Coordinates of C-alpha atoms in Angstrom, one line a residue:
M1 CA 119.1 116.3 110.2
Y2 CA 116.6 117.4 107.6
L3 CA 113.0 116.2 107.3
G4 CA 110.9 116.9 104.2
I5 CA 107.1 116.8 104.6
I6 CA 105.1 116.5 101.4
G7 CA 102.1 118.8 101.4
S8 CA 100.8 121.6 103.6
G9 CA 97.3 120.1 104.2
T10 CA 95.9 119.3 107.6
M11 CA 98.1 116.2 108.1
G12 CA 101.2 118.0 106.8
K13 CA 100.8 120.7 109.4
V14 CA 100.1 118.1 112.1
M15 CA 103.2 116.3 111.0
E16 CA 105.3 119.5 111.1
G17 CA 104.0 120.3 114.6
Y18 CA 104.8 116.9 116.0
A19 CA 108.3 116.8 114.3
K20 CA 109.2 120.1 115.9
E21 CA 108.0 118.8 119.3
E22 CA 109.8 115.6 118.9
R23 CA 113.1 117.4 118.0
T24 CA 115.0 114.7 116.1
F25 CA 115.2 117.0 113.1
D26 CA 116.7 120.5 113.2
V27 CA 115.5 121.3 109.7
I28 CA 111.9 120.7 108.8
R29 CA 110.5 121.8 105.4
I30 CA 107.1 121.5 103.8
M31 CA 107.3 120.7 100.1
E32 CA 104.2 121.3 97.9
P33 CA 103.7 118.4 95.5
L34 CA 101.4 120.0 93.0
S35 CA 102.9 123.5 92.7
Q36 CA 105.5 124.7 90.2
E37 CA 107.9 125.8 92.9
P38 CA 111.2 123.9 93.0
W39 CA 111.8 121.7 96.0
P40 CA 114.9 122.4 98.2
S41 CA 118.3 121.6 96.6
E42 CA 119.5 120.1 99.9
R43 CA 119.2 116.3 100.1
P44 CA 116.7 115.3 102.9
D45 CA 117.4 112.6 105.4
L46 CA 113.7 111.6 105.4
L47 CA 110.6 112.3 103.4
I48 CA 107.1 111.8 104.8
D49 CA 104.1 112.1 102.5
F50 CA 100.6 112.7 103.8
S51 CA 99.4 114.7 100.8
H52 CA 97.8 113.2 97.7
P53 CA 98.2 110.2 95.4
K54 CA 99.4 112.3 92.5
A55 CA 102.4 113.5 94.6
I56 CA 104.1 110.1 94.1
R57 CA 105.5 111.1 90.6
R58 CA 107.2 114.2 91.9
I59 CA 108.5 112.3 94.9
Y60 CA 110.0 109.7 92.6
D61 CA 111.6 112.3 90.2
Y62 CA 113.0 114.3 93.2
C63 CA 114.5 111.2 94.8
R64 CA 116.0 110.0 91.5
E65 CA 117.5 113.5 91.0
K66 CA 119.1 113.3 94.4
G67 CA 120.6 109.8 93.7
G68 CA 118.0 107.7 95.5
N69 CA 118.5 106.0 98.8
I70 CA 116.3 108.5 100.6
P71 CA 114.0 106.9 103.2
V72 CA 110.4 107.7 102.2
V73 CA 107.2 107.2 104.3
L74 CA 104.1 106.9 102.3
A75 CA 101.0 107.6 104.4
V76 CA 98.6 108.2 101.4
T77 CA 95.6 106.1 100.4
G78 CA 93.7 106.1 97.1
Y79 CA 96.5 105.3 94.7
G80 CA 95.3 104.4 91.2
P81 CA 97.1 101.9 88.8
E82 CA 99.4 104.6 87.5
E83 CA 100.4 105.8 90.9
E84 CA 100.9 102.2 92.1
K85 CA 103.5 101.8 89.2
M86 CA 105.3 104.9 90.5
V87 CA 105.3 103.5 94.0
H88 CA 107.0 100.4 92.7
L89 CA 109.6 102.4 90.8
L90 CA 110.3 104.4 93.9
E91 CA 110.8 101.2 95.9
K92 CA 113.6 100.3 93.5
I93 CA 115.7 103.4 94.3
C94 CA 114.7 104.2 97.9
P95 CA 113.8 102.4 101.1
V96 CA 110.0 102.9 101.4
V97 CA 107.6 102.1 104.2
R98 CA 103.9 102.4 103.3
S99 CA 100.7 102.0 105.3
S100 CA 97.1 102.9 105.1
N101 CA 97.2 103.8 108.8
F102 CA 100.3 104.4 110.9
S103 CA 98.6 104.5 114.3
R104 CA 99.9 101.9 116.8
G105 CA 96.4 100.7 117.7
V106 CA 95.4 99.8 114.1
G107 CA 98.4 97.6 113.8
V108 CA 97.2 95.7 116.9
M109 CA 93.7 95.7 115.5
E110 CA 94.9 93.9 112.4
E111 CA 96.5 91.2 114.6
L112 CA 93.3 90.8 116.6
C113 CA 91.3 90.4 113.5
R114 CA 93.6 87.7 112.2
L115 CA 93.3 85.9 115.5
A116 CA 89.5 86.2 115.5
A117 CA 89.2 85.1 111.9
S118 CA 91.3 82.0 112.6
R119 CA 89.2 81.1 115.6
I120 CA 85.6 82.0 114.6
G121 CA 85.7 83.3 111.1
S122 CA 84.0 80.3 109.6
L123 CA 81.2 80.7 112.2
S124 CA 80.6 84.4 111.6
D125 CA 79.1 87.0 109.4
I126 CA 82.0 89.4 109.2
R127 CA 81.2 93.1 108.6
I128 CA 83.2 96.3 108.6
T129 CA 82.1 99.9 109.2
E130 CA 84.3 103.0 109.0
S131 CA 83.6 106.6 109.7
H132 CA 85.7 109.7 108.7
H133 CA 85.3 113.5 108.3
V134 CA 83.3 114.9 105.4
K135 CA 86.4 116.0 103.4
K136 CA 87.8 112.4 103.1
K137 CA 87.4 111.5 99.4
D138 CA 88.2 107.8 99.2
R139 CA 85.7 105.2 100.4
P140 CA 86.1 102.8 101.9
S141 CA 89.1 104.1 103.7
G142 CA 92.6 102.7 103.1
T143 CA 92.5 101.2 106.6
A144 CA 89.2 99.4 105.8
V145 CA 90.6 98.1 102.5
T146 CA 93.6 96.7 104.5
L147 CA 91.2 95.1 107.0
C148 CA 89.3 93.6 104.1
R149 CA 92.5 92.1 102.8
V150 CA 93.2 90.6 106.3
L151 CA 89.7 89.1 106.5
G152 CA 89.2 88.1 102.9
L153 CA 86.4 90.5 102.1
N154 CA 85.8 92.5 98.9
P155 CA 86.1 96.2 99.7
S156 CA 83.5 96.9 97.0
D157 CA 80.8 94.8 98.6
D158 CA 78.7 97.4 100.3
R159 CA 76.6 94.7 102.0
K160 CA 79.7 93.9 104.1
V161 CA 81.7 97.1 104.1
Q162 CA 80.0 100.4 104.9
S163 CA 81.4 104.0 105.0
L164 CA 80.2 107.1 106.7
R165 CA 81.4 110.7 106.1
M166 CA 80.4 113.1 108.9
G167 CA 81.6 116.0 110.8
N168 CA 85.3 116.1 111.6
V169 CA 85.7 112.5 112.7
C170 CA 89.4 111.6 112.6
G171 CA 88.6 107.9 112.0
Q172 CA 86.8 105.0 113.5
H173 CA 86.9 101.4 112.2
T174 CA 84.8 98.5 113.6
V175 CA 85.0 94.9 112.6
Y176 CA 82.0 92.7 113.6
F177 CA 82.1 88.9 113.9
A178 CA 78.4 88.1 114.2
M179 CA 77.6 84.5 115.4
E180 CA 74.5 82.8 116.7
D181 CA 73.5 84.7 119.9
E182 CA 76.7 86.7 120.2
I183 CA 78.7 89.4 118.4
L184 CA 82.4 90.1 118.8
E185 CA 83.4 93.8 118.0
I186 CA 86.9 95.0 117.4
R187 CA 87.0 98.8 117.2
H188 CA 89.7 101.4 116.8
T189 CA 88.8 105.1 117.3
A190 CA 91.3 107.9 116.5
M191 CA 90.8 110.9 118.9
S192 CA 93.3 113.1 117.0
K193 CA 95.4 113.1 113.9
K194 CA 98.6 113.3 115.9
I195 CA 98.6 109.6 116.3
F196 CA 99.2 109.2 112.6
A197 CA 102.1 111.6 112.7
I198 CA 103.7 109.8 115.7
G199 CA 103.5 106.4 113.9
A200 CA 104.8 107.8 110.6
L201 CA 107.8 109.4 112.2
E202 CA 108.6 106.2 114.1
A203 CA 108.5 104.3 110.9
G204 CA 110.7 106.8 109.1
K205 CA 113.3 106.8 111.9
K206 CA 113.4 103.0 111.7
L207 CA 114.1 103.2 108.0
M208 CA 116.9 105.7 108.6
G209 CA 118.4 103.4 111.2
E210 CA 118.4 100.5 108.7
L211 CA 120.6 102.7 106.4
T212 CA 123.2 103.4 109.0

């Protein structure tokens, strides 16, 4: 089987390394989204994108050229309105799974936040902090935006949502439920980028299984 990885940045290389280790795919190719080089003529069994919001147009054009119905994993944050339109167009011709964070722990964190909000949300001052490496451009992070959606917060409210960019931090998200005389903290810390590759490949293989 053939896996196409969009982009040769840090996460693209991490994804490539893990896919080789995992051994589901015997052909793994990195495809550069913003270069003029043509993408492989062979139809991929799965595409995973960890690259850049602007890559979505080329992904859509490529999938349409190949007749659609190619499973696509979108692990990119920071889409603008035009990119969001392209995502919706892609979803019409291909099975797509999209997440701001493919780690297993963050999925559980979202569930815990929903539970806490249902039990003590009305009694709490809810705050979110997130930390990432200095090269991360979007702020707050896509994961923090998702947590805001879960908790009914405005991601633009910097009194309630704060971002730090420092060192080579892979990612840390903390949600605080501050009540009178007690604080509940729900925190997820990424120790390496590999966890995102593992989750993205699991999601992609699930999509592939739904097609068979």
